[in-house]
PDB file of C-alpha atoms in Angstrom:
ATOM      1  CA  MET A   1      64.389  73.427  31.119  1.00  0.00           C
ATOM      2  CA  ALA A   2      67.297  71.141  31.917  1.00  0.00           C
ATOM      3  CA  ALA A   3      68.806  73.954  33.938  1.00  0.00           C
ATOM      4  CA  GLU A   4      65.604  74.341  35.891  1.00  0.00           C
ATOM      5  CA  LEU A   5      65.444  70.586  36.461  1.00  0.00           C
ATOM      6  CA  GLU A   6      69.027  70.582  37.558  1.00  0.00           C
ATOM      7  CA  GLU A   7      68.343  73.532  39.869  1.00  0.00           C
ATOM      8  CA  ASP A   8      65.325  71.758  41.324  1.00  0.00           C
ATOM      9  CA  THR A   9      67.230  68.591  41.921  1.00  0.00           C
ATOM     10  CA  LYS A  10      69.955  70.515  43.616  1.00  0.00           C
ATOM     11  CA  SER A  11      67.485  72.308  45.883  1.00  0.00           C
ATOM     12  CA  MET A  12      65.971  68.876  46.736  1.00  0.00           C
ATOM     13  CA  ASN A  13      69.395  67.363  47.265  1.00  0.00           C
ATOM     14  CA  ILE A  14      68.690  64.710  44.501  1.00  0.00           C
ATOM     15  CA  PRO A  15      71.645  63.717  42.373  1.00  0.00           C
ATOM     16  CA  VAL A  16      71.227  64.766  38.749  1.00  0.00           C
ATOM     17  CA  SER A  17      72.532  61.417  37.506  1.00  0.00           C
ATOM     18  CA  GLN A  18      69.799  59.589  39.433  1.00  0.00           C
ATOM     19  CA  THR A  19      67.080  61.801  37.923  1.00  0.00           C
ATOM     20  CA  HIS A  20      68.299  61.121  34.397  1.00  0.00           C
ATOM     21  CA  ALA A  21      68.354  57.414  35.120  1.00  0.00           C
ATOM     22  CA  GLU A  22      64.769  57.479  36.329  1.00  0.00           C
ATOM     23  CA  ILE A  23      63.677  59.396  33.237  1.00  0.00           C
ATOM     24  CA  GLN A  24      65.355  56.876  31.020  1.00  0.00           C
ATOM     25  CA  THR A  25      63.697  54.087  32.975  1.00  0.00           C
ATOM     26  CA  HIS A  26      60.290  55.728  32.616  1.00  0.00           C
ATOM     27  CA  GLN A  27      60.913  56.285  28.929  1.00  0.00           C
ATOM     28  CA  LYS A  28      61.906  52.663  28.540  1.00  0.00           C
ATOM     29  CA  ASN A  29      58.845  51.502  30.455  1.00  0.00           C
ATOM     30  CA  LEU A  30      56.636  53.768  28.369  1.00  0.00           C
ATOM     31  CA  TYR A  31      58.137  52.426  25.168  1.00  0.00           C
ATOM     32  CA  GLU A  32      57.653  48.863  26.330  1.00  0.00           C
ATOM     33  CA  ALA A  33      54.073  49.623  27.367  1.00  0.00           C
ATOM     34  CA  ARG A  34      53.372  51.204  24.002  1.00  0.00           C
ATOM     35  CA  SER A  35      54.959  48.243  22.232  1.00  0.00           C
ATOM     36  CA  ALA A  36      52.919  45.826  24.325  1.00  0.00           C
ATOM     37  CA  LEU A  37      49.759  47.820  23.655  1.00  0.00           C
ATOM     38  CA  LYS A  38      50.511  47.840  19.946  1.00  0.00           C
ATOM     39  CA  GLN A  39      51.098  44.095  20.053  1.00  0.00           C
ATOM     40  CA  LYS A  40      47.821  43.574  21.906  1.00  0.00           C
ATOM     41  CA  ASP A  41      46.050  45.748  19.355  1.00  0.00           C
ATOM     42  CA  GLU A  42      47.491  43.621  16.590  1.00  0.00           C
ATOM     43  CA  GLU A  43      46.504  40.426  18.432  1.00  0.00           C
ATOM     44  CA  LEU A  44      43.005  41.800  18.997  1.00  0.00           C
ATOM     45  CA  LYS A  45      42.710  42.721  15.325  1.00  0.00           C
ATOM     46  CA  SER A  46      43.945  39.254  14.362  1.00  0.00           C
ATOM     47  CA  LEU A  47      41.420  37.693  16.749  1.00  0.00           C
ATOM     48  CA  LYS A  48      38.614  39.828  15.312  1.00  0.00           C
ATOM     49  CA  ASP A  49      39.643  38.801  11.808  1.00  0.00           C
ATOM     50  CA  ARG A  50      39.611  35.129  12.809  1.00  0.00           C
ATOM     51  CA  MET A  51      36.246  35.569  14.513  1.00  0.00           C
ATOM     52  CA  THR A  52      34.891  37.184  11.363  1.00  0.00           C
ATOM     53  CA  GLU A  53      36.237  34.314   9.281  1.00  0.00           C
ATOM     54  CA  MET A  54      34.754  31.757  11.687  1.00  0.00           C
ATOM     55  CA  GLU A  55      31.413  33.557  11.698  1.00  0.00           C
ATOM     56  CA  THR A  56      31.368  33.568   7.918  1.00  0.00           C
ATOM     57  CA  PHE A  57      32.386  29.894   7.847  1.00  0.00           C
ATOM     58  CA  TYR A  58      29.697  28.772  10.296  1.00  0.00           C
ATOM     59  CA  LYS A  59      27.052  30.898   8.613  1.00  0.00           C
ATOM     60  CA  GLU A  60      27.843  29.110   5.373  1.00  0.00           C
ATOM     61  CA  LYS A  61      27.766  25.719   7.120  1.00  0.00           C
ATOM     62  CA  LEU A  62      24.483  26.597   8.837  1.00  0.00           C
ATOM     63  CA  GLN A  63      22.973  27.599   5.521  1.00  0.00           C
ATOM     64  CA  GLU A  64      24.191  24.342   3.985  1.00  0.00           C
ATOM     65  CA  ALA A  65      22.667  22.384   6.892  1.00  0.00           C
ATOM     66  CA  ARG A  66      19.376  24.234   6.531  1.00  0.00           C
ATOM     67  CA  SER A  67      19.328  23.559   2.814  1.00  0.00           C
ATOM     68  CA  ALA A  68      20.081  19.879   3.409  1.00  0.00           C
ATOM     69  CA  LEU A  69      17.367  19.689   6.086  1.00  0.00           C
ATOM     70  CA  LYS A  70      14.866  21.352   3.789  1.00  0.00           C
ATOM     71  CA  GLN A  71      15.734  18.863   1.066  1.00  0.00           C
ATOM     72  CA  LYS A  72      15.294  15.948   3.501  1.00  0.00           C
ATOM     73  CA  ASP A  73      11.944  17.359   4.645  1.00  0.00           C
ATOM     74  CA  GLU A  74      10.812  17.575   1.040  1.00  0.00           C
ATOM     75  CA  GLU A  75      11.997  14.006   0.394  1.00  0.00           C
ATOM     76  CA  LEU A  76      10.225  12.786   3.551  1.00  0.00           C
ATOM     77  CA  LYS A  77       7.029  14.562   2.548  1.00  0.00           C
ATOM     78  CA  SER A  78       7.266  12.995  -0.886  1.00  0.00           C
ATOM     79  CA  VAL A  79       7.681   9.541   0.671  1.00  0.00           C
ATOM     80  CA  LYS A  80       4.759  10.153   3.048  1.00  0.00           C
ATOM     81  CA  ASP A  81       2.577  11.288   0.158  1.00  0.00           C
ATOM     82  CA  ARG A  82       3.408   8.113  -1.741  1.00  0.00           C
ATOM     83  CA  VAL A  83       3.067   5.786   1.245  1.00  0.00           C
ATOM     84  CA  ALA A  84       0.032   7.368   2.952  1.00  0.00           C
ATOM     85  CA  PRO A  85      -2.633   5.811   0.693  1.00  0.00           C
ATOM     86  CA  ASP A  86      -1.152   2.325   1.039  1.00  0.00           C
ATOM     87  CA  LEU A  87      -0.674   2.805   4.792  1.00  0.00           C
ATOM     88  CA  ALA A  88      -4.265   3.943   5.233  1.00  0.00           C
ATOM     89  CA  LEU A  89      -5.366   0.941   3.215  1.00  0.00           C
ATOM     90  CA  SER A  90      -3.237  -1.437   5.272  1.00  0.00           C
ATOM     91  CA  ILE A  91      -4.743  -0.045   8.474  1.00  0.00           C
ATOM     92  CA  LYS A  92      -8.248  -0.620   7.165  1.00  0.00           C
ATOM     93  CA  THR A  93      -7.458  -4.062   5.802  1.00  0.00           C
ATOM     94  CA  GLY A  94      -6.122  -5.305   9.109  1.00  0.00           C
ATOM     95  CA  ASP A  95      -2.398  -5.401   8.284  1.00  0.00           C
ATOM     96  CA  THR A  96      -1.809  -2.613  10.792  1.00  0.00           C
ATOM     97  CA  GLU A  97      -3.955  -1.853  13.818  1.00  0.00           C
ATOM     98  CA  SER A  98      -4.930   1.775  14.275  1.00  0.00           C
ATOM     99  CA  MET A  99      -5.878   3.187  17.658  1.00  0.00           C
ATOM    100  CA  ASN A 100      -8.500   5.279  15.863  1.00  0.00           C
ATOM    101  CA  ASN A 101     -10.176   2.202  14.379  1.00  0.00           C
ATOM    102  CA  PRO A 102     -13.301   1.486  16.482  1.00  0.00           C
ATOM    103  CA  VAL A 103     -13.491  -2.104  15.212  1.00  0.00           C
ATOM    104  CA  SER A 104      -9.857  -3.128  15.625  1.00  0.00           C
ATOM    105  CA  LYS A 105      -9.126  -6.412  17.382  1.00  0.00           C
ATOM    106  CA  THR A 106      -8.245  -4.496  20.539  1.00  0.00           C
ATOM    107  CA  LYS A 107     -11.540  -2.587  20.474  1.00  0.00           C
ATOM    108  CA  LEU A 108     -13.531  -5.742  19.743  1.00  0.00           C
ATOM    109  CA  THR A 109     -11.883  -7.438  22.705  1.00  0.00           C
ATOM    110  CA  GLU A 110     -12.800  -4.472  24.893  1.00  0.00           C
ATOM    111  CA  MET A 111     -16.417  -4.625  23.689  1.00  0.00           C
ATOM    112  CA  TYR A 112     -16.589  -8.354  24.372  1.00  0.00           C
ATOM    113  CA  ASN A 113     -15.207  -7.907  27.882  1.00  0.00           C
ATOM    114  CA  LYS A 114     -17.739  -5.152  28.509  1.00  0.00           C
ATOM    115  CA  LEU A 115     -20.525  -7.525  27.444  1.00  0.00           C
ATOM    116  CA  ARG A 116     -19.137 -10.347  29.585  1.00  0.00           C
ATOM    117  CA  LEU A 117     -18.289  -8.367  32.721  1.00  0.00           C
ATOM    118  CA  GLN A 118     -20.747  -5.446  32.770  1.00  0.00           C
ATOM    119  CA  GLN A 119     -23.808  -6.029  30.615  1.00  0.00           C
ATOM    120  CA  TRP A 120     -24.297  -9.753  31.105  1.00  0.00           C
ATOM    121  CA  PRO A 121     -24.346  -9.710  34.964  1.00  0.00           C
ATOM    122  CA  LYS A 122     -27.280  -7.258  34.927  1.00  0.00           C
ATOM    123  CA  VAL A 123     -29.271  -9.368  32.456  1.00  0.00           C
ATOM    124  CA  LYS A 124     -28.288 -12.570  34.275  1.00  0.00           C
ATOM    125  CA  ASP A 125     -29.663 -11.367  37.613  1.00  0.00           C
ATOM    126  CA  HIS A 126     -33.008 -10.525  36.021  1.00  0.00           C
ATOM    127  CA  LEU A 127     -33.251 -13.858  34.192  1.00  0.00           C
ATOM    128  CA  LYS A 128     -32.311 -15.843  37.298  1.00  0.00           C
ATOM    129  CA  SER A 129     -34.904 -14.009  39.372  1.00  0.00           C
ATOM    130  CA  ASN A 130     -37.528 -15.020  36.791  1.00  0.00           C
ATOM    131  CA  ALA A 131     -36.465 -18.674  36.875  1.00  0.00           C
ATOM    132  CA  VAL A 132     -35.304 -18.688  33.250  1.00  0.00           C
ATOM    133  CA  ASN A 133     -33.513 -21.843  32.156  1.00  0.00           C
ATOM    134  CA  ARG A 134     -29.717 -21.396  32.174  1.00  0.00           C
ATOM    135  CA  GLU A 135     -29.043 -23.882  29.362  1.00  0.00           C
ATOM    136  CA  PHE A 136     -31.582 -22.149  27.148  1.00  0.00           C
ATOM    137  CA  THR A 137     -29.908 -18.792  27.794  1.00  0.00           C
ATOM    138  CA  ARG A 138     -26.457 -20.243  27.069  1.00  0.00           C
ATOM    139  CA  ASP A 139     -27.673 -21.833  23.839  1.00  0.00           C
ATOM    140  CA  LEU A 140     -29.296 -18.550  22.804  1.00  0.00           C
ATOM    141  CA  THR A 141     -26.077 -16.558  23.199  1.00  0.00           C
ATOM    142  CA  GLN A 142     -24.068 -19.142  21.270  1.00  0.00           C
ATOM    143  CA  LYS A 143     -26.715 -19.221  18.547  1.00  0.00           C
ATOM    144  CA  MET A 144     -26.553 -15.428  18.149  1.00  0.00           C
ATOM    145  CA  PHE A 145     -22.780 -15.481  17.664  1.00  0.00           C
ATOM    146  CA  ARG A 146     -23.059 -18.475  15.332  1.00  0.00           C
ATOM    147  CA  ASP A 147     -25.873 -16.934  13.257  1.00  0.00           C
ATOM    148  CA  ALA A 148     -23.930 -13.680  13.001  1.00  0.00           C
ATOM    149  CA  ALA A 149     -20.808 -15.505  11.811  1.00  0.00           C
ATOM    150  CA  GLU A 150     -22.788 -17.472   9.211  1.00  0.00           C
ATOM    151  CA  GLU A 151     -24.519 -14.341   7.895  1.00  0.00           C
ATOM    152  CA  MET A 152     -21.219 -12.450   7.622  1.00  0.00           C
ATOM    153  CA  GLU A 153     -19.637 -15.431   5.888  1.00  0.00           C
ATOM    154  CA  ARG A 154     -22.457 -15.338   3.353  1.00  0.00           C
ATOM    155  CA  LYS A 155     -21.862 -11.623   2.755  1.00  0.00           C
ATOM    156  CA  LYS A 156     -18.118 -12.171   2.364  1.00  0.00           C
ATOM    157  CA  LYS A 157     -18.779 -14.854  -0.254  1.00  0.00           C
ATOM    158  CA  GLN A 158     -20.902 -12.365  -2.179  1.00  0.00           C
ATOM    159  CA  ILE A 159     -18.040  -9.866  -1.985  1.00  0.00           C
ATOM    160  CA  ASP A 160     -15.608 -12.563  -3.150  1.00  0.00           C
ATOM    161  CA  GLU A 161     -17.772 -13.262  -6.191  1.00  0.00           C
ATOM    162  CA  VAL A 162     -17.739  -9.583  -7.147  1.00  0.00           C
ATOM    163  CA  PHE A 163     -13.992  -9.225  -6.684  1.00  0.00           C
ATOM    164  CA  GLY A 164     -13.387 -12.459  -8.561  1.00  0.00           C
ATOM    165  CA  LEU A 165     -14.966 -10.817 -11.595  1.00  0.00           C
ATOM    166  CA  ILE A 166     -12.974  -7.623 -10.964  1.00  0.00           C
ATOM    167  CA  GLU A 167      -9.679  -9.522 -10.806  1.00  0.00           C
ATOM    168  CA  ASN A 168     -10.382 -11.213 -14.121  1.00  0.00           C
ATOM    169  CA  SER A 169     -11.326  -8.024 -15.962  1.00  0.00           C
ATOM    170  CA  SER A 170      -9.639  -5.034 -14.306  1.00  0.00           C
ATOM    171  CA  GLY A 171      -5.973  -5.862 -14.769  1.00  0.00           C
ATOM    172  CA  LEU A 172      -5.264  -5.182 -11.077  1.00  0.00           C
ATOM    173  CA  THR A 173      -2.669  -7.308  -9.324  1.00  0.00           C
ATOM    174  CA  PRO A 174      -4.007 -10.064  -7.029  1.00  0.00           C
ATOM    175  CA  GLN A 175      -2.522  -8.208  -4.046  1.00  0.00           C
ATOM    176  CA  LYS A 176      -4.421  -5.009  -4.887  1.00  0.00           C
ATOM    177  CA  VAL A 177      -7.638  -6.942  -5.430  1.00  0.00           C
ATOM    178  CA  LYS A 178      -7.124  -8.607  -2.047  1.00  0.00           C
ATOM    179  CA  GLU A 179      -6.587  -5.217  -0.384  1.00  0.00           C
ATOM    180  CA  PHE A 180      -9.668  -3.665  -1.989  1.00  0.00           C
ATOM    181  CA  ARG A 181     -11.707  -6.726  -1.028  1.00  0.00           C
ATOM    182  CA  GLN A 182     -10.663  -6.357   2.604  1.00  0.00           C
ATOM    183  CA  LEU A 183     -11.368  -2.625   2.434  1.00  0.00           C
ATOM    184  CA  THR A 184     -14.910  -3.429   1.280  1.00  0.00           C
ATOM    185  CA  ILE A 185     -15.334  -5.831   4.197  1.00  0.00           C
ATOM    186  CA  HIS A 186     -14.050  -3.147   6.551  1.00  0.00           C
ATOM    187  CA  SER A 187     -16.620  -0.701   5.156  1.00  0.00           C
ATOM    188  CA  LEU A 188     -19.348  -3.274   5.824  1.00  0.00           C
ATOM    189  CA  GLN A 189     -17.973  -3.703   9.332  1.00  0.00           C
ATOM    190  CA  MET A 190     -18.093   0.063   9.940  1.00  0.00           C
ATOM    191  CA  ASN A 191     -21.671   0.265   8.644  1.00  0.00           C
ATOM    192  CA  LEU A 192     -22.715  -2.448  11.082  1.00  0.00           C
ATOM    193  CA  TYR A 193     -20.818  -0.745  13.888  1.00  0.00           C
ATOM    194  CA  HIS A 194     -22.882   2.420  13.388  1.00  0.00           C
ATOM    195  CA  SER A 195     -26.170   0.533  12.970  1.00  0.00           C
ATOM    196  CA  ARG A 196     -28.808   0.183  15.667  1.00  0.00           C
ATOM    197  CA  LYS A 197     -28.181  -3.188  17.274  1.00  0.00           C
ATOM    198  CA  ASP A 198     -31.846  -4.053  17.533  1.00  0.00           C
ATOM    199  CA  ASP A 199     -32.353  -3.459  13.798  1.00  0.00           C
ATOM    200  CA  LEU A 200     -29.925  -6.260  12.914  1.00  0.00           C
ATOM    201  CA  LEU A 201     -31.806  -8.890  14.879  1.00  0.00           C
ATOM    202  CA  GLN A 202     -34.597 -10.682  13.044  1.00  0.00           C
ATOM    203  CA  SER A 203     -38.038 -10.834  14.629  1.00  0.00           C
ATOM    204  CA  PRO A 204     -39.110 -13.113  16.102  1.00  0.00           C
ATOM    205  CA  PHE A 205     -35.706 -14.347  17.243  1.00  0.00           C
ATOM    206  CA  LEU A 206     -37.176 -17.038  19.536  1.00  0.00           C
ATOM    207  CA  ASP A 207     -39.338 -19.954  18.440  1.00  0.00           C
ATOM    208  CA  ASP A 208     -41.855 -19.573  21.282  1.00  0.00           C
ATOM    209  CA  GLU A 209     -41.809 -16.062  22.665  1.00  0.00           C
ATOM    210  CA  ALA A 210     -45.294 -16.344  24.193  1.00  0.00           C
ATOM    211  CA  GLN A 211     -44.074 -18.489  27.100  1.00  0.00           C
ATOM    212  CA  TYR A 212     -41.998 -15.629  28.504  1.00  0.00           C
ATOM    213  CA  SER A 213     -43.133 -12.472  30.254  1.00  0.00           C
ATOM    214  CA  GLN A 214     -42.619  -9.106  28.623  1.00  0.00           C
ATOM    215  CA  ASP A 215     -39.832  -8.186  31.049  1.00  0.00           C
ATOM    216  CA  VAL A 216     -37.979 -11.402  30.290  1.00  0.00           C
ATOM    217  CA  MET A 217     -38.384 -10.864  26.552  1.00  0.00           C
ATOM    218  CA  VAL A 218     -36.968  -7.344  26.862  1.00  0.00           C
ATOM    219  CA  ASN A 219     -33.854  -8.747  28.528  1.00  0.00           C
ATOM    220  CA  PHE A 220     -33.631 -11.638  26.080  1.00  0.00           C
ATOM    221  CA  ARG A 221     -33.800  -9.244  23.164  1.00  0.00           C
ATOM    222  CA  LEU A 222     -31.227  -6.939  24.746  1.00  0.00           C
ATOM    223  CA  LEU A 223     -28.847  -9.862  25.213  1.00  0.00           C
ATOM    224  CA  ALA A 224     -29.512 -11.393  21.794  1.00  0.00           C
ATOM    225  CA  SER A 225     -29.122  -8.115  19.878  1.00  0.00           C
ATOM    226  CA  GLU A 226     -25.844  -7.334  21.665  1.00  0.00           C
ATOM    227  CA  CYS A 227     -24.459 -10.808  20.932  1.00  0.00           C
ATOM    228  CA  TYR A 228     -25.566 -10.746  17.292  1.00  0.00           C
ATOM    229  CA  TRP A 229     -24.201  -7.234  16.674  1.00  0.00           C
ATOM    230  CA  LEU A 230     -20.860  -7.996  18.295  1.00  0.00           C
ATOM    231  CA  GLY A 231     -20.763 -11.384  16.568  1.00  0.00           C
ATOM    232  CA  CYS A 232     -21.083  -9.650  13.184  1.00  0.00           C
ATOM    233  CA  LEU A 233     -18.221  -7.264  13.953  1.00  0.00           C
ATOM    234  CA  MET A 234     -16.004 -10.075  15.214  1.00  0.00           C
ATOM    235  CA  ALA A 235     -16.784 -12.251  12.185  1.00  0.00           C
ATOM    236  CA  LEU A 236     -15.668  -9.430   9.859  1.00  0.00           C
ATOM    237  CA  ASN A 237     -12.337  -9.015  11.600  1.00  0.00           C
ATOM    238  CA  ASN A 238      -9.265 -10.246   9.740  1.00  0.00           C
ATOM    239  CA  PRO A 239      -8.943 -13.022  10.819  1.00  0.00           C
ATOM    240  CA  PRO A 240     -12.491 -13.647  12.099  1.00  0.00           C
ATOM    241  CA  LEU A 241     -12.964 -13.846  15.868  1.00  0.00           C
ATOM    242  CA  GLN A 242     -15.287 -15.933  18.037  1.00  0.00           C
ATOM    243  CA  PRO A 243     -15.674 -16.539  21.777  1.00  0.00           C
ATOM    244  CA  ASP A 244     -13.659 -19.635  22.672  1.00  0.00           C
ATOM    245  CA  TRP A 245     -16.661 -21.825  23.491  1.00  0.00           C
ATOM    246  CA  GLU A 246     -14.701 -25.070  23.228  1.00  0.00           C
ATOM    247  CA  ASN A 247     -12.274 -24.242  26.040  1.00  0.00           C
ATOM    248  CA  HIS A 248     -14.750 -22.545  28.352  1.00  0.00           C
ATOM    249  CA  SER A 249     -15.363 -23.842  31.862  1.00  0.00           C
ATOM    250  CA  PRO A 250     -18.002 -21.981  33.932  1.00  0.00           C
ATOM    251  CA  GLY A 251     -16.305 -22.726  37.227  1.00  0.00           C
ATOM    252  CA  LEU A 252     -18.287 -22.212  40.436  1.00  0.00           C
ATOM    253  CA  ASP A 253     -20.940 -20.043  38.782  1.00  0.00           C
ATOM    254  CA  ALA A 254     -22.957 -22.164  36.357  1.00  0.00           C
ATOM    255  CA  TRP A 255     -24.373 -18.953  34.871  1.00  0.00           C
ATOM    256  CA  ASP A 256     -20.898 -17.894  33.776  1.00  0.00           C
ATOM    257  CA  ILE A 257     -21.790 -18.706  30.168  1.00  0.00           C
ATOM    258  CA  PHE A 258     -19.368 -16.366  28.362  1.00  0.00           C
ATOM    259  CA  PRO A 259     -15.819 -17.637  27.741  1.00  0.00           C
ATOM    260  CA  ARG A 260     -13.013 -15.554  29.153  1.00  0.00           C
ATOM    261  CA  ASP A 261     -11.115 -15.534  25.845  1.00  0.00           C
ATOM    262  CA  ILE A 262     -11.854 -14.862  22.210  1.00  0.00           C
ATOM    263  CA  LYS A 263      -9.768 -16.434  19.470  1.00  0.00           C
ATOM    264  CA  SER A 264      -9.492 -16.356  15.749  1.00  0.00           C
ATOM    265  CA  VAL A 265     -11.620 -18.897  13.916  1.00  0.00           C
ATOM    266  CA  ALA A 266      -8.478 -20.307  12.290  1.00  0.00           C
ATOM    267  CA  VAL A 267      -6.892 -20.953  15.696  1.00  0.00           C
ATOM    268  CA  MET A 268     -10.062 -22.543  17.039  1.00  0.00           C
ATOM    269  CA  LYS A 269     -10.357 -24.837  14.007  1.00  0.00           C
ATOM    270  CA  ARG A 270      -6.781 -26.048  14.357  1.00  0.00           C
ATOM    271  CA  LYS A 271      -7.271 -27.063  17.987  1.00  0.00           C
TER     272      LYS A 271
END
């Protein structure tokens, strides 16, 4: 073979020494390439091993995190289960206002503004056109709110008497008795909220109804029943609410008989 190579190199006029040098160079390059490839294989294997270790490590950490999260979820659920009854009670007793509570202070304010800005103007126009006395109408609306507040105060005193007996005999803490008392008042408030407004108003509600036409009486009764119903709900709020009659100024329209604001009874008494 070497002889043939030598013969070929001679026929091609290539020095034999140069051919051997090139072969050695190629052999060296091949060796280096193989060594480099082997090194890369070892590096790749090492990298794969590290990746496997990291994957195992992070899988373990992920499982630990999931276990910790599950434990926290269980603890949170346990806390919610313990707190939920007291939270629901606090919402109903007025300590916390719920958006789902139709008789919250916010909702009562909205109902009052609807009466003042939407319902009253329609009734007012009819009464004015029938020459009804403005002062009489104003006094009637105030009387309905006042009568409602007095009736609800009477009912709350009856509830207080019952819970006074409960506190003395049940062994419940004063705070729990107070919460259950307010819950009872809230239940009364909800019953009134779902009642027919006209059913709450006593008949006759005017001393001399005969002097007014039937149309006027219909509007009077509509106004009176709305004021009495809303007055009951406001009186059962914690704290009780009333239109701010004392600070009301009708302005240019003398028939503007409803105050702009409502305030708690406690605030109004302190003024």
